[in-house]
Tab-separated table of C-alpha atoms in Angstrom:
chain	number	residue	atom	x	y	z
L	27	UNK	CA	0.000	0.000	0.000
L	28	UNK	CA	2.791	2.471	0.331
L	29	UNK	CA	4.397	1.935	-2.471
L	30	UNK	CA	1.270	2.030	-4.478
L	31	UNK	CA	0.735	5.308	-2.605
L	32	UNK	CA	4.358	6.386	-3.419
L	33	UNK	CA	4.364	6.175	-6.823
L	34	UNK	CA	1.035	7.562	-6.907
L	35	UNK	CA	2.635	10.934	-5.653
L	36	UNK	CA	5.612	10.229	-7.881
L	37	UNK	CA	3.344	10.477	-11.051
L	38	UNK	CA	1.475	13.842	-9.648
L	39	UNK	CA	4.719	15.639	-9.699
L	40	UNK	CA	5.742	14.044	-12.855
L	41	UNK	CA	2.911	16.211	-14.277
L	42	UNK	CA	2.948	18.956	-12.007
L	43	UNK	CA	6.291	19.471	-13.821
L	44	UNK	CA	5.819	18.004	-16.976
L	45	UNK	CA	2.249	20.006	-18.046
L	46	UNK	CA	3.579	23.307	-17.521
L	47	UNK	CA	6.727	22.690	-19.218
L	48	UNK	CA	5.449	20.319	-22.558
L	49	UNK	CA	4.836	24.215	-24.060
L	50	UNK	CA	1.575	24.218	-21.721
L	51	UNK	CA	0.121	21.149	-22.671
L	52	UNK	CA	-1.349	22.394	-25.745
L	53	UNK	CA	-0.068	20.238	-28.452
L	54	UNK	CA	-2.039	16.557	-28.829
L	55	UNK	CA	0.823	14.297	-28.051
L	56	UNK	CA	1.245	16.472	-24.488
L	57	UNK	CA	-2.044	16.149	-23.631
L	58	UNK	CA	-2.707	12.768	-24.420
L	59	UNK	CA	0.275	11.689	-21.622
L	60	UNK	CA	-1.260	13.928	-19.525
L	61	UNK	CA	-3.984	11.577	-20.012
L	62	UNK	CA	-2.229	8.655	-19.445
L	63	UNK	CA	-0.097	9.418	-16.661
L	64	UNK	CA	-4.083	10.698	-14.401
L	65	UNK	CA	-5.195	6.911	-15.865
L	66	UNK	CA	-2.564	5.421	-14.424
L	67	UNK	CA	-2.902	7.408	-11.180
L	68	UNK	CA	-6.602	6.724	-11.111
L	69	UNK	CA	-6.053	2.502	-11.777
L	70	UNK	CA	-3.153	2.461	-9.095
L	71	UNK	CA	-5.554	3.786	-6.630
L	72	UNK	CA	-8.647	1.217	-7.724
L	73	UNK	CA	-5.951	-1.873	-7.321
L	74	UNK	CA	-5.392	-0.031	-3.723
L	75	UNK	CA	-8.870	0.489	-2.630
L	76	UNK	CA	-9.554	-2.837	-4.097
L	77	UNK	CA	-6.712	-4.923	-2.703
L	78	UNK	CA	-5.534	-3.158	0.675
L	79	UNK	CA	-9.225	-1.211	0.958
L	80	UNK	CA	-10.847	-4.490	2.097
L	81	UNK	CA	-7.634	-6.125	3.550
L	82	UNK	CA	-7.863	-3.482	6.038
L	83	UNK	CA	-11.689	-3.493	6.355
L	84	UNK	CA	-11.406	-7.413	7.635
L	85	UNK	CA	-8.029	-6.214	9.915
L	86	UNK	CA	-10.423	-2.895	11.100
L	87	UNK	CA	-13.877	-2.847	9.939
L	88	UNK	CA	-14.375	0.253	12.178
L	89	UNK	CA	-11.719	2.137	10.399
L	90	UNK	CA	-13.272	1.017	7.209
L	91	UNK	CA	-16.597	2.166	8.125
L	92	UNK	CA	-15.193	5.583	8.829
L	93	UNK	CA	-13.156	5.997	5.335
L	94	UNK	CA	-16.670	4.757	3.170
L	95	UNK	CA	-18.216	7.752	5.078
L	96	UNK	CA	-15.527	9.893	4.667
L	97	UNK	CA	-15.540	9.132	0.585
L	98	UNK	CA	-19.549	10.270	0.693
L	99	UNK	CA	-18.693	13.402	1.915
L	100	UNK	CA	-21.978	15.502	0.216
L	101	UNK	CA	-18.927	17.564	-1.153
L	102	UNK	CA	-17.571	14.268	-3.729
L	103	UNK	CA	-21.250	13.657	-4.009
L	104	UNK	CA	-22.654	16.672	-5.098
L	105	UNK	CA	-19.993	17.403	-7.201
L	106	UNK	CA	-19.896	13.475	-8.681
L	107	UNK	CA	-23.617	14.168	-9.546
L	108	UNK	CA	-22.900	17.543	-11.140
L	109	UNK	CA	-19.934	16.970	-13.268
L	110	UNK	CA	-21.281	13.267	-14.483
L	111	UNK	CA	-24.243	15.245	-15.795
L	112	UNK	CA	-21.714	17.988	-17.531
L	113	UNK	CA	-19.998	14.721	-19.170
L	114	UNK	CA	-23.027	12.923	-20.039
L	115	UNK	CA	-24.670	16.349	-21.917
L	116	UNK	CA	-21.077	16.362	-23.676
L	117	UNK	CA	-21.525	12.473	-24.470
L	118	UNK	CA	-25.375	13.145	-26.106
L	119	UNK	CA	-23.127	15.985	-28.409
L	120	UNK	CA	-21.731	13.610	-29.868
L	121	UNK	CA	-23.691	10.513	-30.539
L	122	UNK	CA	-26.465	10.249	-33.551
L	123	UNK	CA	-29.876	11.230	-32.204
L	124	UNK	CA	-32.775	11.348	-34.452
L	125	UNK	CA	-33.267	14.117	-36.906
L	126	UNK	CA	-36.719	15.414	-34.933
L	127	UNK	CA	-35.523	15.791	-31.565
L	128	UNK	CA	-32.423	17.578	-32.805
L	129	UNK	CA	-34.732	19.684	-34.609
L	130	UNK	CA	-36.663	20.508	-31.471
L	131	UNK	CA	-33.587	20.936	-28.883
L	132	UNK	CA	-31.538	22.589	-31.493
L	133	UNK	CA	-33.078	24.266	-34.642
L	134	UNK	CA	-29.832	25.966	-35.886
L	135	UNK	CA	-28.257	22.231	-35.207
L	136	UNK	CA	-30.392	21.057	-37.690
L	137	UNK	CA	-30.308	23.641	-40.307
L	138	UNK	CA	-26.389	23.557	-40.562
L	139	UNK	CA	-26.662	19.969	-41.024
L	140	UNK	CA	-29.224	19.872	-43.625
L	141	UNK	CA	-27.293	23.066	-45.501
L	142	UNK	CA	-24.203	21.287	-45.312
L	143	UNK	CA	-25.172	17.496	-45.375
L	144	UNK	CA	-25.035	15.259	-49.025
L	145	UNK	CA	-27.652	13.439	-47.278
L	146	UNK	CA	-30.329	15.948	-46.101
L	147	UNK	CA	-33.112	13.210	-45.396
L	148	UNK	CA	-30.645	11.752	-42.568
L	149	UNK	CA	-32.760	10.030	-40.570
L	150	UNK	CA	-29.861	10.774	-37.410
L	151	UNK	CA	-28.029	13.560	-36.553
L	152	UNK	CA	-25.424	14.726	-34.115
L	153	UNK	CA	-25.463	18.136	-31.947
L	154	UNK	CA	-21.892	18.630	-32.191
L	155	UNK	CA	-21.128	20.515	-35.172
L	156	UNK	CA	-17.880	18.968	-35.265
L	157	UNK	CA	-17.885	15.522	-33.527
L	158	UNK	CA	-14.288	14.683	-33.906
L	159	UNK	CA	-13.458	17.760	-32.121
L	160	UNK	CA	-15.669	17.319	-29.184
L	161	UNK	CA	-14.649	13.934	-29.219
L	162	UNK	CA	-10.961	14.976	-28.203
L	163	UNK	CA	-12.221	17.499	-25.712
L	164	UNK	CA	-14.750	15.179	-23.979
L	165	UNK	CA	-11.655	12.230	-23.265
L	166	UNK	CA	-10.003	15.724	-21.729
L	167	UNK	CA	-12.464	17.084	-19.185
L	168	UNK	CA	-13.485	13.194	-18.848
L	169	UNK	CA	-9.817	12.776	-17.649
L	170	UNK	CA	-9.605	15.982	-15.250
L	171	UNK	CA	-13.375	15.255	-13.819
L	172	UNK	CA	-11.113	11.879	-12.641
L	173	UNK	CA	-8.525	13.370	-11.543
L	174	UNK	CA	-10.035	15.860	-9.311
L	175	UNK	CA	-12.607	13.902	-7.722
L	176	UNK	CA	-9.717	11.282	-7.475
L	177	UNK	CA	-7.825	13.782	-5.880
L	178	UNK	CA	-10.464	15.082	-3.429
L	179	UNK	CA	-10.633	11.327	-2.120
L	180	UNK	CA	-7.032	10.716	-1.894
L	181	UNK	CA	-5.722	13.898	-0.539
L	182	UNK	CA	-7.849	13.810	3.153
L	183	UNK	CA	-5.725	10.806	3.775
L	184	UNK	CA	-2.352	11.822	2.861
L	185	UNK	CA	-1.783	15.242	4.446
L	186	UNK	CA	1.881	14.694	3.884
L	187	UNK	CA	1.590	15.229	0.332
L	188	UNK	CA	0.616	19.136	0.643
L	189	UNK	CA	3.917	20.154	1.089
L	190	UNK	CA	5.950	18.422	-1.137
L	191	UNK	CA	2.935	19.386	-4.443
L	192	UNK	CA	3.466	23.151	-3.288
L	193	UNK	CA	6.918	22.988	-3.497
L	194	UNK	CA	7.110	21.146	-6.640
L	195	UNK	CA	4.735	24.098	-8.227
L	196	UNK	CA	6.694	26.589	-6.537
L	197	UNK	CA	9.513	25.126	-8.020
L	198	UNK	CA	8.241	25.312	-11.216
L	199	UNK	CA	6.749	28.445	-11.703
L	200	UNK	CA	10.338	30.125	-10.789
L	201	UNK	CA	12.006	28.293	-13.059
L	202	UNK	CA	9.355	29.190	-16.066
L	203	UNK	CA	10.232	32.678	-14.514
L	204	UNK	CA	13.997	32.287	-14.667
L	205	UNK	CA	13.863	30.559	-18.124
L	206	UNK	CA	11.747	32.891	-19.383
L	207	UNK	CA	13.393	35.959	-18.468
L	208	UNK	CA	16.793	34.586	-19.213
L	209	UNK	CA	15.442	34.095	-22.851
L	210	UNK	CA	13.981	37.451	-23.417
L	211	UNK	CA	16.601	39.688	-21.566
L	212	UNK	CA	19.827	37.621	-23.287
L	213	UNK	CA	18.244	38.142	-26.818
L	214	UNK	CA	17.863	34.674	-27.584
L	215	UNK	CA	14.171	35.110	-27.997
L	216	UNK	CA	13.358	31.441	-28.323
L	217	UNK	CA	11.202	28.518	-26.971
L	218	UNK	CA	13.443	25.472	-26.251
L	219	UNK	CA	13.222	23.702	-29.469
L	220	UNK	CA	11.095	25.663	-31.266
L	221	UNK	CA	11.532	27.517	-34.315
L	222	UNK	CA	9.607	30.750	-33.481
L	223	UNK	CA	10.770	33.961	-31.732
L	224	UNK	CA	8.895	35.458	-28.301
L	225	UNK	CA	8.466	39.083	-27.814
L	226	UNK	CA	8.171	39.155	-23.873
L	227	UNK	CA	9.081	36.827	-21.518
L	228	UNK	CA	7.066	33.534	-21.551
L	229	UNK	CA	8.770	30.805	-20.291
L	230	UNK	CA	7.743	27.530	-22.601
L	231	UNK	CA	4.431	28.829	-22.919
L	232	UNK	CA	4.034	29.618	-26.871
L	233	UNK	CA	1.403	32.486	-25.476
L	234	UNK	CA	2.149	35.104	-22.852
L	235	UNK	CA	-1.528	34.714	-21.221
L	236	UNK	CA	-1.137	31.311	-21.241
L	237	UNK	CA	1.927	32.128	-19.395
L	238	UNK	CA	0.955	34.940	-16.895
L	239	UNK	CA	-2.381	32.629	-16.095
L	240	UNK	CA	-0.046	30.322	-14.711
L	241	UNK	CA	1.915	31.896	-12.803
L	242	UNK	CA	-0.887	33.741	-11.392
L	243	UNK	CA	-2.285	30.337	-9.594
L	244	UNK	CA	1.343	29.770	-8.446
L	245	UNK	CA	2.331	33.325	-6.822
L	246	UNK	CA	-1.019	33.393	-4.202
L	247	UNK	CA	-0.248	29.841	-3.368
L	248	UNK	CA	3.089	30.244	-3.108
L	249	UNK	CA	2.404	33.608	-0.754
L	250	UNK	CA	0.180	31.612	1.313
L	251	UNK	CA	2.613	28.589	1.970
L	252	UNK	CA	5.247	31.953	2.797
L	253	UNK	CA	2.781	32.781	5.273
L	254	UNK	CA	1.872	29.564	7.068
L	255	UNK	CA	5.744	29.056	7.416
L	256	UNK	CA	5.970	31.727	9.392
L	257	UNK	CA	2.181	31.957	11.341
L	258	UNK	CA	3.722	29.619	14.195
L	259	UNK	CA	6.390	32.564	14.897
L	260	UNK	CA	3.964	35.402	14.736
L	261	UNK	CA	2.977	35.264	18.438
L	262	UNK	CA	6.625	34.647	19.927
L	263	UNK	CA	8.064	38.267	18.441
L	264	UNK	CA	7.876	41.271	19.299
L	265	UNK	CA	8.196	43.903	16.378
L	266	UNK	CA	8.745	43.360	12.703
L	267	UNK	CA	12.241	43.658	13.234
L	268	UNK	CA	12.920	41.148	15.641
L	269	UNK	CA	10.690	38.927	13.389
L	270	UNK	CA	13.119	39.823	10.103
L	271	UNK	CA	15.798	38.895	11.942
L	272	UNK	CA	13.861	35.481	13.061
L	273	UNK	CA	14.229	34.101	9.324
L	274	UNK	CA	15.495	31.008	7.674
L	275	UNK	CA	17.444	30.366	4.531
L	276	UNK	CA	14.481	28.268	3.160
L	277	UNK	CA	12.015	31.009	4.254
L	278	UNK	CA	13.618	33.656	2.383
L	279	UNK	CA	14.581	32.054	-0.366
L	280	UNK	CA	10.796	31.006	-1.053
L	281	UNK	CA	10.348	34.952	-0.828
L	282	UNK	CA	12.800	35.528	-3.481
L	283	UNK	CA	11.119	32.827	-5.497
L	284	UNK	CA	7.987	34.707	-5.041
L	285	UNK	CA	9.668	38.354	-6.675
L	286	UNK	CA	11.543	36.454	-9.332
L	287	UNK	CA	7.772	35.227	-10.532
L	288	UNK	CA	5.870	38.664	-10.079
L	289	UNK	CA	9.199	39.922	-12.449
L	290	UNK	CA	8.256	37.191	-15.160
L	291	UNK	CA	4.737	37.964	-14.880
L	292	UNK	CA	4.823	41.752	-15.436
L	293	UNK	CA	7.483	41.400	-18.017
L	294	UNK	CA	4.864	38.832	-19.896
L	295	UNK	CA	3.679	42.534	-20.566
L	296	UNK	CA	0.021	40.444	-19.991
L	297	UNK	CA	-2.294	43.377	-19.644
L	298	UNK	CA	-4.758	41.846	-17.933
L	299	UNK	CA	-2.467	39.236	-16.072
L	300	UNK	CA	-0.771	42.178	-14.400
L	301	UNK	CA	-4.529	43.932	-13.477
L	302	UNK	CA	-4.882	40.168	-12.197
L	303	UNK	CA	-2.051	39.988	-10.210
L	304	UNK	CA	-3.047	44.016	-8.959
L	305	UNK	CA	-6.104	41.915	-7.824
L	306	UNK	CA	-4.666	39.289	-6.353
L	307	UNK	CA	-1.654	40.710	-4.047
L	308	UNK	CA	-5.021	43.656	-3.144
L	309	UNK	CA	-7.293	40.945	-1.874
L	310	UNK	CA	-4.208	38.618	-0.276
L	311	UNK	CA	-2.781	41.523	1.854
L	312	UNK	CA	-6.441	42.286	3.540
L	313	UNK	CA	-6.894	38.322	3.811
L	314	UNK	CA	-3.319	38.330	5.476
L	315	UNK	CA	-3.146	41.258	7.702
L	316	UNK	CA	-3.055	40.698	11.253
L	317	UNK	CA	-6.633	42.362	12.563
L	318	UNK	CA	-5.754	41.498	16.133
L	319	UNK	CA	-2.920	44.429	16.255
L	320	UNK	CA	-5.320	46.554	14.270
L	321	UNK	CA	-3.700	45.987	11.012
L	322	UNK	CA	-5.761	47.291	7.849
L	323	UNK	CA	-3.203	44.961	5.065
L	324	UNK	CA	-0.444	42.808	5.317
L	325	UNK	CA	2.822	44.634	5.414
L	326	UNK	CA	4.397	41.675	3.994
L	327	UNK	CA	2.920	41.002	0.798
L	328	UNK	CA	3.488	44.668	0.430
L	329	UNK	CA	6.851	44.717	1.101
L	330	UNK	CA	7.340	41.635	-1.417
L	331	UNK	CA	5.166	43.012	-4.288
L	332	UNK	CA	6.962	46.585	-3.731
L	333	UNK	CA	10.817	45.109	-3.752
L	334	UNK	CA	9.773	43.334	-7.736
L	335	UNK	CA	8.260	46.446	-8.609
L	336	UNK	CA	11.270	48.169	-7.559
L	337	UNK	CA	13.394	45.819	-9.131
L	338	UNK	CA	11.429	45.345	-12.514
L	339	UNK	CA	11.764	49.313	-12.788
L	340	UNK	CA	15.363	48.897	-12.362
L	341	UNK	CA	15.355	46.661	-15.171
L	342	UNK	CA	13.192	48.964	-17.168
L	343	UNK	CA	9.094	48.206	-17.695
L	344	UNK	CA	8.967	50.890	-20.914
L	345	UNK	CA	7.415	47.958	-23.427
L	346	UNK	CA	5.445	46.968	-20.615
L	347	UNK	CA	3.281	50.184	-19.960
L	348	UNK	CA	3.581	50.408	-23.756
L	349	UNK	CA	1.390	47.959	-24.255
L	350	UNK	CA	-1.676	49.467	-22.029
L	351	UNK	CA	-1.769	52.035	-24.311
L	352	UNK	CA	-2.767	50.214	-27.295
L	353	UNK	CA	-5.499	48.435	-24.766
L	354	UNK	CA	-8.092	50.703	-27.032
L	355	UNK	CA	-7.372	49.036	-30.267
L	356	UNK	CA	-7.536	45.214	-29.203
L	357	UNK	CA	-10.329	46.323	-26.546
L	358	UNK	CA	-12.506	46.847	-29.685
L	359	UNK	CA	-11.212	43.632	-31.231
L	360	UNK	CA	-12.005	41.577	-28.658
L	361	UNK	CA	-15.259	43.552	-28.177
L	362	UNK	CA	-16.540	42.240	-32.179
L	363	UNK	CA	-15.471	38.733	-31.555
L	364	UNK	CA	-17.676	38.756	-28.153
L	365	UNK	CA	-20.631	40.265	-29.669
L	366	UNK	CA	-20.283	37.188	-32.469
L	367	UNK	CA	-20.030	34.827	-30.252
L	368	UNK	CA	-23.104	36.069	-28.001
L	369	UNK	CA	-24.451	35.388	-31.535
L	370	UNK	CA	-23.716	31.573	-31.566
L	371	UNK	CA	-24.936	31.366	-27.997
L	372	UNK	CA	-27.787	32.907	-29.194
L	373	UNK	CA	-28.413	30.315	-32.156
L	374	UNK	CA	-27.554	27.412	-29.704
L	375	UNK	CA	-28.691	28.058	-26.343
L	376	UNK	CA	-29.835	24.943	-25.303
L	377	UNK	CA	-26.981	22.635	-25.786
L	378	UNK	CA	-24.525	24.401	-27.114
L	379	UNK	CA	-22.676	23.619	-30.857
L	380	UNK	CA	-20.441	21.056	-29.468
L	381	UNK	CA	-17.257	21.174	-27.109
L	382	UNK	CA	-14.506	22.286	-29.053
L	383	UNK	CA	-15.977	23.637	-31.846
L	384	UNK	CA	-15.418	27.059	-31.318
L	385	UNK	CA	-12.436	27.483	-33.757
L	386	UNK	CA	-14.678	25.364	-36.431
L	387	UNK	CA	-18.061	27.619	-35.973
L	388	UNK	CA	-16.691	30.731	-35.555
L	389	UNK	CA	-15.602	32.048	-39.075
L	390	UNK	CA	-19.299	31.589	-39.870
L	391	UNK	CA	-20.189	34.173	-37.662
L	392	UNK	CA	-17.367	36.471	-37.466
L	393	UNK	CA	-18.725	40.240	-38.737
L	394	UNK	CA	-14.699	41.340	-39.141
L	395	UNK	CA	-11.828	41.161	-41.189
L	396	UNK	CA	-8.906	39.799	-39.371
L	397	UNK	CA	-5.752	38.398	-40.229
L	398	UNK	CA	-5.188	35.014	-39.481
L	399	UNK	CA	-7.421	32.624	-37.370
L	400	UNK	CA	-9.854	33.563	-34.210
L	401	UNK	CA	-9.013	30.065	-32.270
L	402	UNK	CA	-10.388	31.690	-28.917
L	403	UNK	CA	-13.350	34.040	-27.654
L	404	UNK	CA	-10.726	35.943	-25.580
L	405	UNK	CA	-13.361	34.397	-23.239
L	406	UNK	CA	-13.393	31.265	-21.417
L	407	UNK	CA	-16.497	31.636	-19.923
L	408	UNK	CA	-18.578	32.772	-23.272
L	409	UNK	CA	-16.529	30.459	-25.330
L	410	UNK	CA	-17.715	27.469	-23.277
L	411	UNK	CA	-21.213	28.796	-23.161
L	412	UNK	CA	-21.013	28.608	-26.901
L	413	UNK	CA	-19.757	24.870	-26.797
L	414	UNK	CA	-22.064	23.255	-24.163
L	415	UNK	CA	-24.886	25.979	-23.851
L	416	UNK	CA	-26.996	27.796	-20.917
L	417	UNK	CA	-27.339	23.877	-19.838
L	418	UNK	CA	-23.685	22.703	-19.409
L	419	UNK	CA	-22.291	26.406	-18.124
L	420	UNK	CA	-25.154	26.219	-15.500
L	421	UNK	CA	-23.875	23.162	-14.180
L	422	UNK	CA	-20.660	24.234	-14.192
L	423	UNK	CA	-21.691	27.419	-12.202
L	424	UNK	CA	-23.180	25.606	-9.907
L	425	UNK	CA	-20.196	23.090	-9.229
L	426	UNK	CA	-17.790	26.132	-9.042
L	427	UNK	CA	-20.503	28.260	-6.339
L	428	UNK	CA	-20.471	25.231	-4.337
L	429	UNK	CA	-17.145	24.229	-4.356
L	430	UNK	CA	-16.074	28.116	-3.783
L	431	UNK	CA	-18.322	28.502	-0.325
L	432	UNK	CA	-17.352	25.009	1.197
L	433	UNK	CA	-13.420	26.341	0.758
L	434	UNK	CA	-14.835	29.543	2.514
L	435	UNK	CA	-16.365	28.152	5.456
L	436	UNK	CA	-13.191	25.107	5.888
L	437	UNK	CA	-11.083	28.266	5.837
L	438	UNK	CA	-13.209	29.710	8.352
L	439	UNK	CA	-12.649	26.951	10.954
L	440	UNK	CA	-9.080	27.373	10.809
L	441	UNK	CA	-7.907	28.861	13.613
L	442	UNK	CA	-5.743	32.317	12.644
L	443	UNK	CA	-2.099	30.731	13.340
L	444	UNK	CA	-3.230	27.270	11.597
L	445	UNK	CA	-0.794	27.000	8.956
L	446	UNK	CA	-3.685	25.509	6.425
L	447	UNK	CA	-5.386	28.593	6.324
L	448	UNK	CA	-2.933	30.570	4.370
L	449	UNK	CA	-2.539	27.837	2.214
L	450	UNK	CA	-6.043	27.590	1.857
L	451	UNK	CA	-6.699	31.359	1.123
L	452	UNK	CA	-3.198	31.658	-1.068
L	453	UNK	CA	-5.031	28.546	-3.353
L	454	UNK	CA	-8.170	29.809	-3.461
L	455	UNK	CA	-7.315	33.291	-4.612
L	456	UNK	CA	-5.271	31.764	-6.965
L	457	UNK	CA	-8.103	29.769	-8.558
L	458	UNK	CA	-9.981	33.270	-8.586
């Protein structure tokens, strides 16, 4: 059982590394080990619950007992229920329904597929616009539905893996920072092995979103596990000095790991990654301040965010604040491919056109001349309502909503000094 539950957290950071680094994930062969290596995590932990599950339910039956409860938590429940239902809605996209009902639950559906079928007396038809495509997405959200109800198991009993994940991510988002900026600032310009020059730094992400969306899950985590490091000292010092002076190596060197990724993230020149990260260091230093002294915001998370700033002017951040002033010009870009694809959620409300067919439906719609392809809403949140429809978003909403004020109330019961609830808050305002 522990080696199962070794290797287990062996393949976890294999991925926690690997994702980020395989250029994001985005290419098919990256995501399709991704796939594997959560399969192989979910089977190792079936053969455990199978084999050692009931060897220690005949040892211990009461212990048993208490882990089968502990698995029906209402929150793997209610989130089993909701997400299945997601996945099953995606599943009906893509398999032949007759031509009637289609016509009923999605008129536009139908139309397309009449204008565009050799067979327009087709007795079956498919929602999905593009079935192959939704077919790929589906195996992926199938996969991470796995993984994180896996994970929401397996996690309440191995606390000891918290830790060692954090610092793995850590770990990783400086050195996308450090690779990144060593790229950009030497003049190489260039992705590992690819053949295609970056403007700002973006570590192996081919996109500097992509990029600064990272890193902008990592930095309030990583600022939280900072914090709980240090929230068993706060009570034994007196003064911030004396406190300063209290510091480790490791301590400090997980704050410089913190400034080297705010200085990769606002030299992404990601306009609305840095307003994010604005956001995100805002809310962490009112979550973090210490109200018992009378503190209105954390002096620390000040003092961090205002020694990168410092240091990023130092370097120079003139084709950074370049950038917001062209905001006007792709504001109103963006703005025309919203408004068309408010159109397609408009002509396929219900169900959506299919998961993943954005890219595929979208030049039917589009109202502007652009160069090259639109492959993205510049949305996440319209694009999928697009895909799956008022339907699948809803349940989505609703999984998120829940999810979002359990975290708030577990943080809650945390007691102020409790190490967990930085983490907890530093995660959490990452997500947002």
């Amino acid at each position: 059982m522990t080696m199962l539950n070794h290797l287990i957290k062996l393949i976890i950071i294999f991925l926690l590394v690997f994702t980020p680094i395989a250029f994001g994930s985005m290419e098919l062969w990256a995501f399709s080990l991704m796939e594997l290596g959560i399969l192989l995590i979910i089977v190792l932990w079936a053969i455990q619950k199978s084999i050692f599950g009931s060897q220690s339910a005949i040892l211990n039956p009461q212990s048993a007992i208490s882990l089968n409860s502990e698995l029906r938590t209402p929150n793997s429940t209610f989130c089993f229920i909701l997400l299945s239902l997601f996945l099953l809605l995606v599943f009906i996209q893509m398999i032949p329904l007759p031509s009637e009902i289609i016509k009923i639950i999605s008129p536009k559906t139908y139309a397309f597929r009449h204008s565009l079928s050799f067979e327009p007396s087709a007795s079956s038809l498919q929602l999905s616009l593009v079935p192959f495509a939704t077919k790929i997405e589906f195996f992926k959200w199938l996969t991470l539905t796995g993984f994180f109800l896996f994970f929401l198991n397996w996690e309440s009993s191995n606390g000891d893996i918290v830790n060692p994940l954090i610092l793995t991510i850590m770990l990783v988002g400086i050195g996308e920072s450090l690779y990144g900026m060593f790229e950009f600032f030497s003049g190489h310009r260039y992705i590992l092995n690819l053949d295609m020059q970056v403007s700002a730094v973006t570590g192996t992400f081919i996109n500097r979103n992509y990029f600064a969306g990272y890193l902008l899950m990592v930095i309030p985590l990583s600022v939280g596990y900072l914090f709980s490091r240090e929230s068993y000292q706060k009570g034994r010092f007196m003064g911030w000095r004396h406190r300063l002076s209290s510091l480790d190596g490791k301590t400090l060197l997980i704050a410089f790991g913190i400034i080297l990724m705010i200085l990769g993230l606002l030299f992404s020149a990601s306009r609305m990654g840095i307003v994010s990260l604005l956001l995100s260091f805002s809310l962490i230093s009112i979550l973090f301040r210490e109200s018992q002294r009378g503190q209105k915001f954390s002096k620390t998370t000040v003092l961090i965010f205002g020694l990168a700033l410092l240091w990023a002017v130092w370097i120079g951040l003139d084709a950074v604040i370049s950038r917001f002033f062209i905001v006007s010009e792709s504001f109103e870009e963006r703005w025309m491919i919203w408004v068309n694809t408010f159109q397609i959620i408009k002509d396929f409300p219900i169900m959506g056109s299919g998961l993943g067919t954005f890219v595929h439906v979208f030049p039917v719609y589009r109202s502007f001349h652009i160069r090259g392809l639109v492959t993205h809403a510049e949305n996440d949140f319209l694009q999928l309502a697009s895909e799956v429809g008022l339907i699948g978003i809803g349940l989505l909403l609703f999984v998120f909503v829940f999810l979002f004020f359990r975290t708030l109330l577990a943080i809650r019961s945390f007691h102020s000094r409790d190490s967990k609830k930085y983490i907890g808050i530093g995660g959490l305002v990452g997500i947002l």
